[in-house]
């Protein structure tokens, strides 16, 4: 057998082993089918266990299409799951701005041949000539063996220490370019038998790119719309007769016309970078930089650019990420304050890690502050106070990523943010057609510095990127490792809840109360229906702090957890709740007073005897595939067809084409954008 295909077969076997049930129980771990008060989510857990025993009806998601899958793709469209499509197909349908002030980089400037590219079992060795660069999609460990390279304009000299990068095609891919050595004392060249011939005057830099798999490569099995963001084990266009066929690597070199883009930084950005970073530690007052612009203008890219420039010079920097829709330094739909010490390239995997030491983080529960601006501003105020108390005296610079809501009432929000943060500089990323200038005339932003934005077609929708962040977070194993098997194949944590506020009810039960953002007027008896199968934020609060909430904010019920009737007060400076992380509620057992939940938060953290848990529910989106995995739906759909039934028999999901009287299918058109 071809050794490449042998490796593929072995990898497939390992993937199947990884899909076995994993135990993540806490306190009283329970399986969904033994709950006396079974939710629809719990019923799906039972369905999976029952289906696993049916050996003659096994259907699993395959990365390549078939007639059966094509039929299911059509049916999946009926309940909102887009069929697997290529990046190019998606790019043609998504919102885009037809202005790009910097030429797009769509592929590597590198032509492989038998001399400059050496294949190994788990790595490749590449020789780069002057002015050549690589764009690489995937997960890899990069070791510089000769000379120096620039990764997104950050200089690295040859060293035995690798740089690990995860670069899915959700965003622009890092650019790795040959560079001039600036200090020979920093260079530690590594000659080997594989790269000896590359140590010649023809080549400027030599790189070893090795496999690095985190588990995220399996996300396509759980969530098919994202199956192309990382390389498959066998690419769909694989040609075994190609002279440079690559099989089994966790990465791939991107060439021209691939549909992907690399990070391309305008010269104006580098000029502004020099002005902002020069003497950043010498000023008596710390530099505070607002990065402002409309959606999809490159704000996050510019913040990352400044972060890498500062940390590469061994200077720490503080990031205030105020965009709950696309956070890069904390979980989905949160805002955070973090101290960064090293450059970040590609996807920031630390945002999914429970070992991340965020100084302060708050769950907003919405993808935009527009839904609840008052609560949002209260949370921002707390983050600003934390910066002033911990970092201002250390003179650490502050970089602020502002949400893209900068029109209408969004301008008023910017005024308030400016008052809270008092920026010394504002970088305004604009387009040639921007109408925002006159709306900002009355807002104080310190020194205004205008720069062209990077406006490019979005390969994936904002909703799909949020789904990725949520799934990656919920499936993290810690240490940059992920298990993308459906959560419902494992038992959830069980947390006991109290139904009283006196005696043992206050101290013995872990879950103190549940609150619902934007949930005014919610009937307490509807709390179970409201909370099950939803993404929630978990907070810890001291017993004394929780007792202070009781008189005005907490109401009780004989069967359901205590309910917070005014969640907005939690975000004020009068209370000190600590955000622990996110969770996905599995079910509520009202007989045994247990809330069953999936969360990567450590059991030790949740079980601390000195704190109570407070759960906050917002409007975070739950990917349908998480609560109804594709292979389970496929199995049930086969059985439905055999039984000639319209009812799928599975919670949350309906594939029936029968419509009630007056009902009409809603076809969402995502290619319509507002005229600018």
XYZ file of C-alpha atoms in Angstrom:
676
model
C 0.000 0.000 0.000
C 1.109 3.536 -0.688
C 2.724 4.763 2.584
C 0.702 7.998 2.358
C -2.543 6.022 2.181
C -1.364 3.822 5.064
C -0.944 6.947 7.153
C -4.429 8.100 6.169
C -5.962 4.747 7.194
C -4.140 4.879 10.519
C -5.349 8.443 11.106
C -8.932 7.452 10.361
C -8.666 4.629 12.897
C -7.401 7.075 15.511
C -10.277 9.467 14.775
C -12.802 6.663 15.350
C -11.137 5.836 18.679
C -11.285 9.488 19.701
C -15.036 9.502 19.144
C -15.609 7.107 22.070
C -17.506 8.472 25.039
C -15.486 10.669 27.385
C -16.437 11.079 30.992
C -16.525 14.600 32.359
C -18.790 14.157 35.413
C -19.014 16.554 38.362
C -20.708 15.901 41.717
C -23.550 13.623 40.575
C -22.830 12.910 36.905
C -25.955 11.612 35.222
C -26.866 10.267 31.810
C -29.656 11.997 29.960
C -32.005 8.961 29.931
C -32.180 8.571 33.720
C -33.404 12.081 34.432
C -36.866 12.091 35.891
C -37.575 15.471 34.344
C -36.188 14.888 30.861
C -35.628 17.806 28.542
C -35.652 17.576 24.779
C -31.866 17.946 24.896
C -31.654 14.972 27.256
C -33.856 13.010 24.873
C -31.248 13.471 22.151
C -28.643 11.965 24.498
C -30.869 8.940 24.944
C -31.401 8.760 21.193
C -27.659 8.556 20.597
C -27.262 5.715 23.087
C -30.129 3.794 21.537
C -28.800 4.320 18.033
C -25.297 3.197 18.962
C -26.714 -0.284 19.550
C -28.114 -0.463 16.007
C -25.082 -1.842 14.177
C -26.924 -2.383 10.925
C -27.933 1.234 10.500
C -24.698 3.154 10.950
C -24.504 6.436 9.066
C -21.756 8.946 9.748
C -20.804 12.227 8.167
C -18.198 11.842 5.425
C -16.079 14.743 4.145
C -16.886 13.858 0.549
C -20.315 14.096 -1.022
C -22.548 11.191 -2.031
C -26.044 10.845 -3.424
C -27.499 10.271 0.046
C -25.640 13.228 1.495
C -26.703 15.497 -1.355
C -30.301 14.638 -0.580
C -29.800 15.328 3.110
C -28.059 18.625 2.334
C -31.216 19.757 0.593
C -33.327 18.737 3.573
C -30.925 20.326 6.049
C -31.528 23.650 4.336
C -35.120 23.463 5.560
C -34.093 23.877 9.179
C -31.235 26.311 8.767
C -28.112 24.166 8.396
C -26.343 25.192 5.186
C -24.937 22.298 3.189
C -21.173 21.962 2.912
C -19.922 24.343 0.284
C -16.526 25.474 -0.852
C -15.007 28.702 0.396
C -15.255 30.226 -3.054
C -18.984 29.467 -3.195
C -19.509 31.070 0.197
C -17.370 34.085 -0.636
C -19.584 34.941 -3.588
C -22.638 35.115 -1.335
C -21.396 36.942 1.756
C -21.410 40.613 2.558
C -18.446 42.520 1.228
C -17.272 46.060 0.762
C -16.137 46.771 -2.789
C -13.241 48.939 -1.626
C -9.787 47.669 -0.771
C -7.050 50.235 -0.421
C -4.256 47.648 -0.204
C -3.609 44.978 -2.848
C -4.878 41.591 -1.699
C -2.408 38.742 -1.269
C -4.146 35.637 -2.593
C -1.289 33.149 -2.525
C 2.353 32.420 -1.799
C 5.164 33.975 -3.795
C 6.993 30.674 -4.012
C 7.351 28.102 -6.779
C 8.182 24.631 -5.393
C 10.711 22.396 -7.117
C 12.877 19.416 -6.240
C 15.509 21.660 -4.678
C 13.662 24.204 -2.522
C 11.046 21.821 -1.046
C 11.980 18.650 0.874
C 9.257 16.282 2.083
C 9.512 14.402 5.374
C 7.143 12.042 7.147
C 5.712 14.730 9.430
C 7.299 17.905 8.096
C 8.529 19.749 5.050
C 11.673 21.849 4.674
C 11.445 25.002 2.568
C 14.133 27.292 1.202
C 13.052 30.882 0.541
C 14.896 33.217 -1.778
C 14.978 36.984 -1.524
C 11.476 38.583 -1.653
C 9.703 35.193 -1.475
C 6.958 34.506 1.044
C 4.550 31.736 2.080
C 0.854 31.780 2.892
C -0.022 28.632 4.831
C -3.449 27.350 5.835
C -3.722 24.893 8.700
C -2.001 24.014 11.958
C 1.766 23.813 12.068
C 4.932 24.233 14.073
C 7.388 26.580 12.353
C 11.126 26.306 13.060
C 13.547 28.780 11.436
C 16.703 26.822 10.595
C 18.645 29.490 8.761
C 18.659 33.287 8.594
C 15.521 35.200 9.537
C 11.896 35.561 8.496
C 9.116 38.048 9.100
C 5.755 36.706 10.250
C 3.192 39.444 9.683
C 5.988 42.059 9.895
C 7.471 40.630 13.124
C 11.117 39.567 12.749
C 12.293 36.135 13.944
C 15.872 34.836 13.738
C 16.910 31.198 13.384
C 16.301 29.299 16.630
C 15.497 25.841 17.927
C 12.335 27.235 19.536
C 9.342 26.682 17.204
C 6.474 29.084 16.597
C 3.148 27.243 16.690
C 0.417 28.671 14.478
C -3.213 27.696 13.924
C -4.505 29.525 10.851
C -7.967 28.432 9.665
C -9.444 30.159 6.649
C -11.992 32.012 8.798
C -9.717 35.054 8.624
C -6.676 36.213 6.649
C -3.723 33.824 6.832
C -0.337 34.900 8.244
C 2.390 35.816 5.735
C 5.854 34.292 6.280
C 8.511 36.157 4.302
C 12.272 35.859 3.955
C 14.053 38.668 5.791
C 17.469 40.181 6.383
C 19.329 39.201 9.559
C 19.728 42.272 11.763
C 21.991 40.793 14.455
C 24.148 37.712 13.812
C 24.409 37.080 17.556
C 20.692 36.253 17.567
C 21.018 33.614 14.838
C 21.281 29.919 15.721
C 21.446 28.134 12.373
C 20.671 24.399 12.321
C 22.272 22.375 9.534
C 20.852 18.911 8.894
C 21.193 16.314 6.170
C 17.802 17.404 4.824
C 18.590 21.131 4.557
C 22.351 21.103 3.871
C 21.873 21.952 0.192
C 19.756 25.002 1.134
C 22.680 26.668 2.952
C 23.854 28.370 -0.249
C 23.855 31.891 -1.605
C 20.695 31.078 -3.591
C 18.559 31.016 -0.445
C 17.989 33.635 2.229
C 15.916 31.670 4.764
C 15.329 27.985 5.550
C 12.196 26.809 7.372
C 10.995 23.506 8.769
C 7.192 23.275 8.888
C 5.953 20.361 11.003
C 2.573 18.796 11.688
C 0.693 20.121 14.709
C -2.800 18.814 15.335
C -4.992 20.270 18.058
C -8.244 18.426 17.316
C -9.858 21.450 15.658
C -9.369 19.748 12.302
C -12.354 17.557 13.214
C -14.819 20.437 13.496
C -16.242 19.688 10.037
C -17.673 16.371 11.253
C -19.666 18.206 13.897
C -20.418 21.394 11.963
C -20.274 20.757 8.176
C -20.350 24.436 7.079
C -16.820 24.757 8.506
C -15.394 21.535 7.091
C -13.008 23.433 4.780
C -11.435 25.851 7.269
C -8.559 23.439 7.958
C -6.955 20.905 5.590
C -8.639 17.534 5.263
C -6.595 14.341 5.553
C -7.151 13.811 1.790
C -7.940 17.021 -0.118
C -10.926 16.819 -2.448
C -8.688 17.759 -5.409
C -5.877 15.391 -4.485
C -3.915 14.145 -7.487
C -1.633 11.222 -6.529
C 0.266 11.669 -9.812
C 1.241 15.246 -9.029
C 4.968 15.788 -8.610
C 4.302 17.758 -5.420
C 1.309 15.866 -3.991
C 0.965 16.408 -0.229
C -1.047 13.964 1.859
C -1.584 13.713 5.581
C -0.079 17.044 6.629
C -1.973 19.303 9.013
C -1.211 22.292 6.782
C -1.033 23.245 3.129
C 0.845 25.943 1.222
C -1.642 28.310 -0.418
C -0.949 29.282 -3.998
C -2.633 31.897 -6.209
C -6.362 31.853 -6.990
C -7.127 29.620 -4.030
C -9.930 31.816 -2.683
C -7.957 32.649 0.479
C -6.196 35.870 1.416
C -3.051 36.576 3.382
C -2.441 39.355 5.880
C -1.487 42.432 3.843
C -0.575 45.534 5.825
C -0.761 49.009 4.203
C 2.300 51.241 4.463
C 0.221 53.815 6.342
C -0.317 51.271 9.126
C 3.427 50.805 9.538
C 3.936 54.557 9.729
C 1.294 54.850 12.456
C 2.795 51.837 14.215
C 6.163 53.564 14.390
C 4.648 56.730 15.859
C 2.589 54.853 18.450
C 5.247 52.402 19.604
C 8.224 54.790 19.640
C 8.903 55.640 23.250
C 5.797 53.826 24.461
C 7.496 53.143 27.797
C 9.014 56.598 28.154
C 5.822 58.650 28.350
C 4.734 59.491 31.840
C 1.114 58.767 30.974
C 0.400 55.382 29.358
C -0.632 55.390 25.713
C -4.315 54.518 25.206
C -5.248 53.739 21.625
C -8.797 53.543 20.273
C -9.089 51.497 17.077
C -12.225 52.682 15.328
C -13.990 51.718 12.114
C -17.057 50.135 10.597
C -17.623 46.385 10.411
C -15.116 44.391 8.380
C -12.649 47.284 8.215
C -9.644 45.513 9.792
C -9.910 46.742 13.401
C -8.940 43.400 14.947
C -6.090 43.030 12.449
C -4.719 46.462 13.364
C -4.952 45.745 17.114
C -3.094 42.463 16.534
C -0.509 44.325 14.447
C 0.198 46.768 17.288
C 0.143 43.975 19.894
C 2.760 41.967 17.984
C 4.935 45.010 17.398
C 4.977 45.926 21.092
C 5.383 42.428 22.570
C 8.123 41.497 20.087
C 10.182 44.230 21.771
C 9.701 42.531 25.165
C 7.103 45.039 26.330
C 3.764 43.912 27.712
C 0.527 45.441 26.468
C -3.054 45.458 27.757
C -5.955 44.676 25.410
C -9.454 45.969 26.109
C -11.613 43.962 23.707
C -15.051 45.578 23.626
C -16.512 43.757 20.600
C -18.795 40.982 21.943
C -19.670 39.853 18.413
C -16.149 38.731 17.436
C -13.942 38.657 20.553
C -10.368 37.435 20.045
C -9.153 37.333 23.641
C -12.087 35.761 25.517
C -15.102 33.470 24.888
C -18.008 34.342 22.591
C -20.166 37.376 23.396
C -17.948 38.563 26.203
C -15.791 41.655 26.670
C -12.472 41.423 28.447
C -9.304 43.054 29.747
C -6.140 40.965 29.261
C -2.402 41.499 29.564
C -0.494 40.131 26.570
C 3.164 39.175 26.756
C 3.965 37.469 23.414
C 2.994 37.954 19.756
C -0.057 36.117 18.389
C -0.303 34.764 14.852
C -3.361 33.185 13.300
C -6.077 32.027 15.683
C -5.587 32.949 19.340
C -6.129 29.512 20.895
C -5.690 30.927 24.392
C -9.121 32.552 24.174
C -10.629 29.056 24.458
C -8.381 27.899 27.298
C -9.522 27.755 30.896
C -5.930 28.460 31.947
C -6.212 31.917 30.363
C -5.509 34.521 33.026
C -7.938 37.239 32.024
C -7.847 40.080 34.486
C -11.557 40.628 34.094
C -14.200 39.382 31.702
C -17.963 39.859 31.448
C -20.634 37.949 29.604
C -22.695 40.391 27.544
C -24.959 37.717 26.048
C -25.506 39.572 22.765
C -23.397 39.968 19.644
C -23.839 43.756 19.731
C -24.147 46.329 22.546
C -27.196 47.623 20.673
C -29.439 45.129 22.500
C -28.639 46.421 25.995
C -26.304 49.450 25.911
C -26.772 50.309 29.598
C -25.600 46.910 30.833
C -22.785 46.975 28.285
C -21.526 50.347 29.544
C -21.690 49.181 33.168
C -19.464 46.216 32.261
C -17.055 48.468 30.334
C -16.856 50.789 33.341
C -15.751 47.897 35.559
C -13.072 46.891 33.058
C -11.771 50.478 32.931
C -11.531 50.636 36.711
C -9.526 47.414 36.672
C -7.087 48.902 34.159
C -6.649 52.045 36.228
C -6.014 50.123 39.437
C -3.668 47.452 38.027
C -1.904 48.764 34.929
C -1.948 52.535 34.637
C 0.673 52.853 37.382
C 2.873 50.322 35.543
C 2.643 52.494 32.425
C 1.448 49.620 30.247
C -0.089 50.760 26.951
C -3.778 50.051 26.366
C -5.193 48.981 22.994
C -8.972 49.199 22.664
C -10.940 47.284 20.022
C -14.256 49.096 19.499
C -17.418 47.391 18.119
C -18.371 48.163 14.539
C -21.606 49.874 15.613
C -20.552 53.442 14.833
C -23.646 54.985 13.257
C -26.790 56.484 14.724
C -26.989 55.786 18.448
C -23.626 54.019 18.102
C -21.999 57.474 17.987
C -23.528 58.278 21.394
C -22.078 55.003 22.659
C -18.663 56.049 21.356
C -18.945 59.346 23.239
C -19.522 57.461 26.491
C -16.680 55.010 25.781
C -14.372 57.949 25.108
C -15.287 59.478 28.471
C -14.624 56.196 30.286
C -11.293 55.375 28.619
C -9.921 58.850 27.792
C -7.828 57.747 24.781
C -4.586 59.503 23.929
C -4.789 58.391 20.274
C -7.509 57.145 17.953
C -6.781 55.201 14.788
C -9.722 55.592 12.429
C -9.813 52.953 9.685
C -11.854 54.434 6.871
C -12.827 53.768 3.279
C -12.917 56.285 0.456
C -16.717 56.231 0.636
C -17.016 56.648 4.405
C -19.664 59.038 5.702
C -18.613 58.740 9.324
C -16.279 61.725 9.526
C -18.872 64.431 10.166
C -20.725 62.287 12.727
C -17.592 62.117 14.893
C -16.867 65.827 14.966
C -18.222 66.267 18.494
C -16.477 63.221 20.009
C -13.159 63.636 21.835
C -10.688 60.960 20.724
C -7.314 62.440 21.622
C -4.993 62.613 18.617
C -6.901 61.353 15.547
C -4.862 59.278 13.084
C -6.616 58.195 9.890
C -5.572 55.121 7.941
C -7.088 53.096 5.113
C -9.075 50.085 6.225
C -8.702 46.611 4.795
C -12.059 45.882 3.206
C -12.345 42.409 1.726
C -15.080 39.821 1.076
C -15.932 37.762 4.135
C -15.340 34.063 3.489
C -17.788 33.026 6.200
C -20.729 34.793 7.778
C -20.503 36.433 11.195
C -22.909 33.807 12.534
C -20.676 30.963 11.344
C -17.627 32.564 12.950
C -19.539 32.921 16.223
C -20.537 29.263 15.974
C -16.881 28.353 15.539
C -15.892 30.301 18.657
C -18.671 28.704 20.703
C -17.892 25.163 19.543
C -14.136 25.551 20.016
C -14.682 26.860 23.525
C -17.121 24.147 24.610
C -14.934 21.363 23.177
C -11.590 22.470 24.589
C -9.606 19.945 26.615
C -7.016 22.459 27.773
C -3.451 22.940 26.584
C -4.498 23.839 23.008
C -6.261 20.478 22.598
C -9.851 19.907 21.461
C -12.260 16.980 21.153
C -14.912 17.751 18.557
C -17.149 14.760 19.322
C -20.752 15.846 20.087
C -21.113 16.870 23.720
C -24.247 14.788 24.138
C -22.243 11.585 23.717
C -20.920 12.292 27.240
C -22.672 12.811 30.584
C -22.982 16.435 31.706
C -21.962 17.972 34.997
C -24.729 18.060 37.585
C -24.987 21.063 39.884
C -27.420 21.076 42.768
C -29.621 24.147 43.124
C -31.435 25.696 46.026
C -35.110 26.630 46.148
C -34.926 28.591 49.371
C -32.854 31.422 50.756
C -32.580 30.438 54.395
C -30.474 27.987 56.398
C -28.977 25.102 54.439
C -30.629 26.332 51.256
C -28.214 29.251 51.189
C -25.002 27.436 52.019
C -25.296 23.776 50.958
C -26.447 24.069 47.337
C -23.984 25.277 44.713
C -26.266 27.041 42.221
C -27.497 30.197 43.876
C -29.689 31.711 41.154
C -30.340 32.043 37.430
C -30.858 35.324 35.598
C -32.025 36.106 32.066
C -30.708 39.160 30.266
C -33.483 41.057 28.524
C -35.945 38.785 30.346
C -38.213 41.264 32.094
C -41.570 39.789 33.001
C -40.491 36.150 32.694
C -42.779 33.766 34.556
C -40.723 31.824 37.102
C -42.464 28.603 36.066
C -41.149 29.073 32.518
C -37.531 29.137 33.702
C -36.879 25.502 32.777
C -38.168 25.986 29.245
C -36.167 29.197 28.951
C -32.827 27.795 30.132
C -32.587 24.315 28.614
C -30.432 23.840 25.497
C -29.017 27.376 25.734
C -25.529 28.852 26.125
C -25.099 30.607 29.465
C -22.454 32.520 31.376
C -21.226 31.173 34.724
C -20.232 33.511 37.545
C -18.978 32.812 41.047
C -19.929 35.026 43.964
C -18.979 34.888 47.627
C -21.620 33.803 50.115
C -21.650 37.259 51.668
C -22.085 38.917 48.274
C -24.900 36.565 47.359
C -26.661 37.274 50.639
C -26.618 40.973 49.774
C -28.481 40.241 46.525
C -31.334 38.407 48.221
C -33.522 41.275 49.504
C -34.081 43.028 46.167
C -33.053 40.725 43.351
C -33.862 37.079 44.089
C -37.212 35.317 44.088
C -37.860 31.675 44.990
C -40.000 28.777 43.748
C -40.672 25.330 45.189
C -39.486 23.428 42.095
C -37.175 25.706 40.141
C -33.875 27.467 40.918
C -33.920 30.918 42.451
C -34.492 33.615 39.838
C -32.670 36.954 39.533
C -35.313 39.448 38.517
C -32.868 42.310 37.791
C -29.637 41.158 36.162
C -28.538 44.675 35.205
C -27.501 45.348 38.799
C -24.930 42.548 38.656
C -22.691 44.573 36.349
C -22.540 47.688 38.523
C -19.498 48.484 40.613
C -21.515 47.670 43.736
C -21.101 43.915 43.108
C -17.999 41.786 42.559
C -18.921 38.700 40.591
C -16.162 36.699 38.887
C -16.785 35.348 35.406
C -15.826 31.649 35.192
C -16.740 30.740 31.626
C -19.543 29.562 29.369
C -21.706 26.469 29.547
C -24.385 24.682 27.542
C -27.379 23.664 29.658
C -28.346 20.040 29.072
C -31.456 19.769 31.250
C -33.050 20.595 34.583
C -34.077 17.776 36.958
C -36.789 19.348 39.100
C -37.294 16.176 41.187
C -33.698 15.950 42.391
C -33.035 19.698 42.139
C -30.143 19.361 39.685
C -29.072 21.471 36.730
C -27.118 19.436 34.171
C -24.638 21.414 32.108
C -21.663 21.024 29.767
C -18.774 23.363 30.499
C -14.966 23.300 30.242
C -14.753 25.082 33.605
C -12.850 22.838 36.022
C -14.851 20.872 38.597
C -12.588 22.209 41.345
C -13.555 25.762 40.415
C -17.268 25.018 40.360
C -17.208 23.100 43.646
C -15.457 25.723 45.778
C -17.193 25.715 49.207
C -16.728 29.452 49.657
C -18.724 30.583 46.631
C -22.090 30.225 44.948
C -22.668 29.842 41.219
C -24.836 32.384 39.408
C -25.889 31.582 35.843
C -26.794 34.282 33.317
C -28.601 33.499 30.083
C -28.384 35.873 27.124
C -29.196 35.383 23.451
C -26.100 33.442 22.416
C -26.668 31.259 19.372
C -26.471 27.475 19.753
C -25.322 25.589 16.641
C -28.110 23.142 15.793
C -25.563 20.411 15.134
C -24.476 20.495 18.775
C -27.899 19.525 20.100
C -28.840 17.389 17.081
C -25.661 15.895 15.572
C -25.735 15.242 11.856
C -25.190 11.471 12.047
C -28.122 11.109 14.457
C -30.404 13.139 12.186
C -29.325 11.023 9.222
C -30.201 7.823 11.068
C -33.597 9.099 12.127
C -34.328 10.403 8.669
C -33.640 6.959 7.175
C -36.027 5.390 9.639
C -38.618 8.072 8.913
C -38.436 7.329 5.206
C -38.754 3.581 5.766
C -41.786 4.136 7.971
C -43.170 6.700 5.485
C -43.732 9.069 8.381
C -43.705 12.864 8.384
C -42.453 12.970 11.983
C -38.717 12.623 12.500
C -39.170 11.706 16.159
C -36.215 13.849 17.234
C -36.389 16.930 19.499
C -35.932 20.358 17.875
C -35.729 18.986 14.332
C -38.352 18.651 11.619
C -37.719 17.586 8.015
C -41.377 17.455 7.132
C -42.413 19.367 4.022
C -46.013 19.558 5.226
C -46.920 23.108 6.103
C -49.828 24.363 8.133
C -52.487 26.655 6.838
C -51.112 30.104 6.165
C -47.511 28.994 6.665
C -44.860 29.951 4.139
C -41.194 28.999 3.945
C -38.807 31.824 4.764
C -35.909 32.063 2.326
C -33.186 34.243 3.809
C -31.185 36.226 1.244
C -27.764 36.916 2.708
C -26.360 38.650 -0.338
C -28.371 41.838 0.126
C -26.409 44.642 1.769
C -27.342 48.149 2.727
C -26.409 50.792 0.176
C -23.459 52.822 1.407
